[in-house]
CSV table of C-alpha atoms and ligand atoms in Angstrom, one decimal:
chain,number,residue,atom,x,y,z
A,1417,MET,CA,-53.4,-11.1,141.0
A,1418,THR,CA,-52.5,-13.7,138.8
A,1419,THR,CA,-48.8,-13.2,136.9
A,1420,PRO,CA,-49.7,-12.5,133.2
A,1421,ARG,CA,-47.8,-15.7,131.0
A,1422,PHE,CA,-45.2,-14.1,128.6
A,1423,ALA,CA,-46.6,-12.4,125.7
A,1424,ILE,CA,-43.5,-13.1,122.9
A,1425,TYR,CA,-46.5,-10.7,119.8
A,1426,ARG,CA,-47.6,-8.1,122.1
A,1427,PRO,CA,-44.0,-5.4,122.1
A,1428,ILE,CA,-42.6,-5.9,119.2
A,1429,HIS,CA,-46.1,-5.6,117.4
A,1430,LYS,CA,-47.1,-1.7,119.9
A,1431,ALA,CA,-43.3,-0.9,117.3
A,1432,VAL,CA,-44.8,-2.7,113.7
A,1433,ARG,CA,-48.5,-0.7,115.1
A,1434,GLN,CA,-46.7,2.5,115.2
A,1435,VAL,CA,-44.9,2.4,112.5
A,1436,LEU,CA,-47.9,1.4,110.5
A,1437,PHE,CA,-49.9,4.2,111.5
A,1438,SER,CA,-47.1,6.7,111.2
A,1439,THR,CA,-46.4,5.3,107.8
A,1440,SER,CA,-50.1,6.2,106.7
A,1441,HIS,CA,-50.0,9.3,108.7
A,1442,LYS,CA,-47.1,10.7,106.6
A,1443,VAL,CA,-47.6,9.3,103.4
A,1444,GLY,CA,-51.4,11.4,104.6
A,1445,MET,CA,-50.2,14.1,104.9
A,1446,SER,CA,-47.6,14.7,101.7
A,1447,ASP,CA,-47.9,16.4,98.8
A,1448,PHE,CA,-47.2,14.6,96.0
A,1449,SER,CA,-46.2,17.7,94.1
A,1450,ASP,CA,-43.2,18.2,96.2
A,1451,VAL,CA,-40.0,16.9,96.2
A,1452,ALA,CA,-38.9,16.8,100.1
A,1453,ASP,CA,-42.0,15.7,100.6
A,1454,VAL,CA,-41.9,12.7,98.5
A,1455,GLN,CA,-38.8,11.3,99.3
A,1456,GLU,CA,-40.0,11.5,103.0
A,1457,ALA,CA,-43.0,9.2,102.2
A,1458,LEU,CA,-41.3,7.1,100.8
A,1459,GLU,CA,-38.6,7.0,102.7
A,1460,ALA,CA,-41.2,5.9,105.8
A,1461,ILE,CA,-43.0,3.7,103.3
A,1462,ASP,CA,-39.4,2.0,102.1
A,1463,SER,CA,-38.4,1.6,106.7
A,1464,MET,CA,-41.9,0.4,107.0
A,1465,LEU,CA,-41.3,-2.9,104.9
A,1466,SER,CA,-38.5,-2.9,105.6
A,1467,LEU,CA,-39.3,-3.5,109.2
A,1468,LEU,CA,-42.5,-6.1,108.3
A,1469,HIS,CA,-39.9,-8.2,106.3
A,1470,ALA,CA,-37.6,-8.6,109.1
A,1471,HIS,CA,-40.9,-9.0,111.3
A,1472,ARG,CA,-42.3,-11.8,109.2
A,1473,GLU,CA,-38.9,-14.0,108.7
A,1474,HIS,CA,-38.1,-13.6,112.3
A,1475,GLU,CA,-41.6,-15.4,112.8
A,1476,ASP,CA,-40.6,-17.7,109.8
A,1477,LYS,CA,-37.1,-18.9,111.6
A,1478,TYR,CA,-38.0,-19.0,114.5
A,1479,ILE,CA,-41.8,-19.0,116.2
A,1480,HIS,CA,-43.1,-21.5,113.0
A,1481,PRO,CA,-41.1,-24.4,112.9
A,1482,LEU,CA,-40.7,-24.7,117.1
A,1483,ALA,CA,-45.0,-24.2,117.4
A,1484,GLU,CA,-45.1,-26.6,114.8
A,1485,SER,CA,-43.4,-29.2,116.4
A,1486,ARG,CA,-45.7,-29.6,119.2
A,1487,ILE,CA,-49.0,-27.9,117.8
A,1488,PRO,CA,-49.0,-29.8,113.9
A,1489,GLY,CA,-51.3,-27.2,111.5
A,1490,ILE,CA,-50.5,-24.3,114.4
A,1491,THR,CA,-49.6,-22.2,111.6
A,1492,ALA,CA,-50.5,-23.3,108.6
A,1493,ASN,CA,-53.0,-20.2,108.1
A,1494,PHE,CA,-50.2,-18.1,109.7
A,1495,GLU,CA,-48.1,-18.6,106.9
A,1496,ALA,CA,-51.1,-18.0,104.1
A,1497,ASP,CA,-51.3,-14.3,105.8
A,1498,HIS,CA,-47.4,-14.1,105.7
A,1499,LEU,CA,-47.9,-15.5,102.2
A,1500,GLU,CA,-50.8,-12.4,101.4
A,1501,ASP,CA,-48.5,-10.2,103.2
A,1502,ILE,CA,-45.5,-10.3,101.4
A,1503,ALA,CA,-47.9,-9.9,98.1
A,1504,LEU,CA,-49.8,-7.1,99.1
A,1505,SER,CA,-46.4,-5.2,100.3
A,1506,THR,CA,-44.6,-6.3,97.0
A,1507,GLU,CA,-48.1,-4.2,95.9
A,1508,VAL,CA,-47.3,-0.9,98.0
A,1509,GLY,CA,-43.4,-0.6,97.0
A,1510,GLU,CA,-44.4,-0.9,93.5
A,1511,VAL,CA,-45.9,1.8,93.2
A,1512,ALA,CA,-43.4,3.4,95.3
A,1513,GLY,CA,-41.5,2.8,92.9
A,1514,ARG,CA,-43.2,3.7,89.8
A,1515,ILE,CA,-43.6,7.2,91.8
A,1516,ARG,CA,-39.8,7.4,91.8
A,1517,ALA,CA,-39.6,7.1,88.7
A,1518,ALA,CA,-43.2,9.3,87.5
A,1519,GLY,CA,-42.9,13.3,86.1
A,1520,GLY,CA,-44.8,15.8,88.4
A,1521,GLU,CA,-48.2,15.1,87.5
A,1522,ASP,CA,-48.3,11.3,87.3
A,1523,LYS,CA,-46.1,11.4,91.0
A,1524,VAL,CA,-50.2,13.2,92.9
A,1525,LEU,CA,-52.1,10.5,91.1
A,1526,LEU,CA,-49.9,7.9,92.4
A,1527,GLY,CA,-49.3,9.0,95.7
A,1528,ILE,CA,-53.9,8.8,95.6
A,1529,GLN,CA,-53.0,5.1,95.1
A,1530,LEU,CA,-50.8,4.6,97.5
A,1531,HIS,CA,-52.1,6.1,100.4
A,1532,GLU,CA,-55.0,3.9,99.3
A,1533,LEU,CA,-52.6,1.1,99.3
A,1534,LEU,CA,-51.2,1.3,101.9
A,1535,ASN,CA,-54.1,1.7,104.1
A,1536,ALA,CA,-56.2,-1.1,102.8
A,1537,TYR,CA,-52.9,-3.3,103.4
A,1538,ILE,CA,-52.7,-2.0,107.6
A,1539,GLY,CA,-56.2,-3.0,107.4
A,1540,ILE,CA,-55.2,-6.4,106.2
A,1541,TYR,CA,-52.3,-7.1,108.8
A,1542,LEU,CA,-53.8,-5.1,112.0
A,1543,GLY,CA,-56.3,-8.1,111.4
A,1544,HIS,CA,-53.2,-10.6,111.3
A,1545,LEU,CA,-51.3,-8.8,114.3
A,1546,TYR,CA,-54.3,-10.1,116.3
A,1547,ARG,CA,-55.0,-13.4,114.8
A,1548,GLU,CA,-51.2,-13.9,116.3
A,1549,GLU,CA,-51.6,-12.3,119.5
A,1550,THR,CA,-54.7,-14.7,119.8
A,1551,VAL,CA,-54.9,-17.7,118.8
A,1552,MET,CA,-50.7,-18.1,118.2
A,1553,GLN,CA,-50.5,-16.9,121.7
A,1554,GLN,CA,-52.9,-19.0,123.2
A,1555,ALA,CA,-51.6,-21.9,121.4
A,1556,LEU,CA,-48.3,-21.6,122.6
A,1557,TRP,CA,-49.4,-20.6,125.7
A,1558,ASP,CA,-51.1,-23.7,125.8
A,1559,ASN,CA,-47.8,-26.0,124.7
A,1560,PHE,CA,-44.7,-24.1,126.0
A,1561,THR,CA,-43.7,-23.0,129.4
A,1562,ASP,CA,-42.7,-19.1,129.8
A,1563,GLU,CA,-38.9,-19.9,129.9
A,1564,GLU,CA,-39.1,-21.6,126.4
A,1565,ILE,CA,-41.6,-18.7,125.2
A,1566,LEU,CA,-38.5,-16.4,126.5
A,1567,ALA,CA,-36.0,-18.4,124.9
A,1568,ILE,CA,-37.5,-18.2,121.7
A,1569,ASP,CA,-37.6,-14.5,122.6
A,1570,MET,CA,-33.7,-14.1,123.1
A,1571,GLU,CA,-32.8,-15.9,120.6
A,1572,ILE,CA,-34.3,-13.7,118.0
A,1573,VAL,CA,-32.5,-10.7,120.0
A,1574,ALA,CA,-29.4,-12.5,119.7
A,1575,ASN,CA,-30.0,-12.6,115.9
A,1576,VAL,CA,-30.5,-9.5,114.5
A,1577,PRO,CA,-28.2,-7.3,113.2
A,1578,PRO,CA,-26.4,-4.9,115.3
A,1579,GLN,CA,-27.5,-2.5,112.9
A,1580,MET,CA,-30.8,-3.2,112.8
A,1581,MET,CA,-30.8,-3.4,116.3
A,1582,ALA,CA,-29.8,-0.6,116.8
A,1583,GLU,CA,-32.6,1.2,114.7
A,1584,LEU,CA,-34.8,-0.8,116.3
A,1585,ILE,CA,-34.1,0.2,120.3
A,1586,PRO,CA,-34.8,3.9,119.4
A,1587,LEU,CA,-38.6,2.6,118.2
A,1588,MET,CA,-38.5,0.4,121.1
A,1589,CYS,CA,-38.0,2.6,123.0
A,1590,ARG,CA,-41.4,5.2,122.1
A,1591,THR,CA,-43.4,2.3,121.9
A,1592,PHE,CA,-42.6,-0.4,124.5
A,1593,SER,CA,-43.6,-0.6,128.3
A,1594,PRO,CA,-40.6,-0.8,130.1
A,1595,ALA,CA,-41.0,-4.3,130.9
A,1596,ASP,CA,-41.6,-4.8,127.6
A,1597,LEU,CA,-38.1,-3.5,127.2
A,1598,ALA,CA,-36.0,-4.8,130.0
A,1599,PRO,CA,-35.8,-7.9,128.5
A,1600,VAL,CA,-34.7,-7.1,125.2
A,1601,LEU,CA,-31.6,-5.2,126.6
A,1602,ALA,CA,-30.9,-8.0,129.3
A,1603,GLY,CA,-30.7,-10.1,125.6
A,1604,VAL,CA,-28.6,-7.5,124.0
A,1605,LYS,CA,-26.2,-7.2,126.7
A,1606,ALA,CA,-26.0,-11.1,126.8
A,1607,ASN,CA,-24.9,-11.1,123.9
A,1608,ALA,CA,-23.4,-8.3,122.0
A,1609,PRO,CA,-20.0,-6.9,122.0
A,1610,SER,CA,-19.4,-4.2,125.4
A,1611,GLU,CA,-19.4,-1.3,123.3
A,1612,PHE,CA,-22.4,-2.0,121.5
A,1613,VAL,CA,-24.3,-2.8,125.0
A,1614,GLU,CA,-23.4,0.4,125.7
A,1615,GLN,CA,-24.2,2.6,122.8
A,1616,VAL,CA,-27.3,1.0,123.4
A,1617,LEU,CA,-27.6,1.5,126.8
A,1618,LYS,CA,-27.1,5.0,126.1
A,1619,ILE,CA,-30.0,5.1,123.4
A,1620,ALA,CA,-32.1,3.7,125.8
A,1621,GLU,CA,-31.3,6.0,128.7
A,1622,GLU,CA,-31.6,8.7,126.5
A,1623,GLY,CA,-35.0,7.8,124.1
A,1624,LEU,CA,-37.0,6.8,127.9
A,1625,PRO,CA,-38.9,9.0,129.7
A,1626,PRO,CA,-36.9,9.7,133.2
A,1627,ARG,CA,-39.2,7.3,135.5
A,1628,SER,CA,-39.7,4.4,132.6
A,1629,TRP,CA,-35.8,4.4,132.2
A,1630,ALA,CA,-35.5,3.6,136.4
A,1631,LYS,CA,-37.3,0.9,135.5
A,1632,VAL,CA,-35.8,-0.5,133.2
A,1633,LYS,CA,-32.2,0.5,134.8
A,1634,ALA,CA,-33.8,-1.2,138.0
A,1635,THR,CA,-35.1,-4.7,136.3
A,1636,LEU,CA,-31.4,-4.4,134.1
A,1637,ASP,CA,-29.2,-4.2,137.4
A,1638,HIS,CA,-31.3,-6.8,139.4
A,1639,LEU,CA,-31.1,-9.2,136.6
A,1640,SER,CA,-27.0,-9.0,136.8
A,1641,LEU,CA,-27.1,-9.7,140.6
A,1642,SER,CA,-28.9,-13.0,139.9
A,1643,GLY,CA,-27.3,-13.5,136.6
A,1644,ALA,CA,-29.7,-14.1,134.4
A,1645,ALA,CA,-30.4,-13.7,130.8
A,1646,GLY,CA,-34.0,-12.1,130.8
A,1647,GLY,CA,-36.7,-12.7,133.1
A,1648,GLY,CA,-40.3,-10.3,131.5
A,1649,PRO,CA,-42.5,-10.0,128.8
A,1650,ALA,CA,-40.4,-9.0,125.7
A,1651,GLY,CA,-41.4,-9.6,122.3
A,1652,GLU,CA,-40.7,-10.9,118.7
B,2531,LIG,FE1,-46.9,-12.5,111.7
């Protein structure tokens, strides 16, 4: 059996898909004549849009320029996807904004519109995720070593603001395999102040099933002993 190549998109896309599906679920079950339901649904929309925005920026800033430097032209279709994504996600955000400002009956009608638009958006976005995981990932594998791809991932981890990382870790604990999570935590350990590292490790220990945490911890202990910051599939 051969060792799988380092997948830069697969882990973070697990988290992205979970957020897309849970937001669709939340909006779908909401009663838009109920103030608390509306608030929860719009909070879910806001946090989905901010995650997708950050994710797109990470790819634009850390992956595309490097990919383009060795594979000229590879990013054109993905840039076009990202532009479409900006347009569609802006539309979703605008309908959410109109719900906030609307009166009772209009909220219900706009809630139906939000549900339809959100799910159309998710359908299109899933195709984009798949193209990145196949076409772009294969191009990266053909032109970069696993160490180089891991280094891109570690640069992203090092540049995620602490506040966002603290929010991402619980999501990663809910969606990543132990092998996906260990390099991210190793990256945090290598870059963040020790107080923050302790906080993040505590979130992971409490958020993961015990046998997953045991595997993650064993990998982190092994990496500390060998002095390396990464070593397995993570992602961004
Ligand atoms: Fe993307």
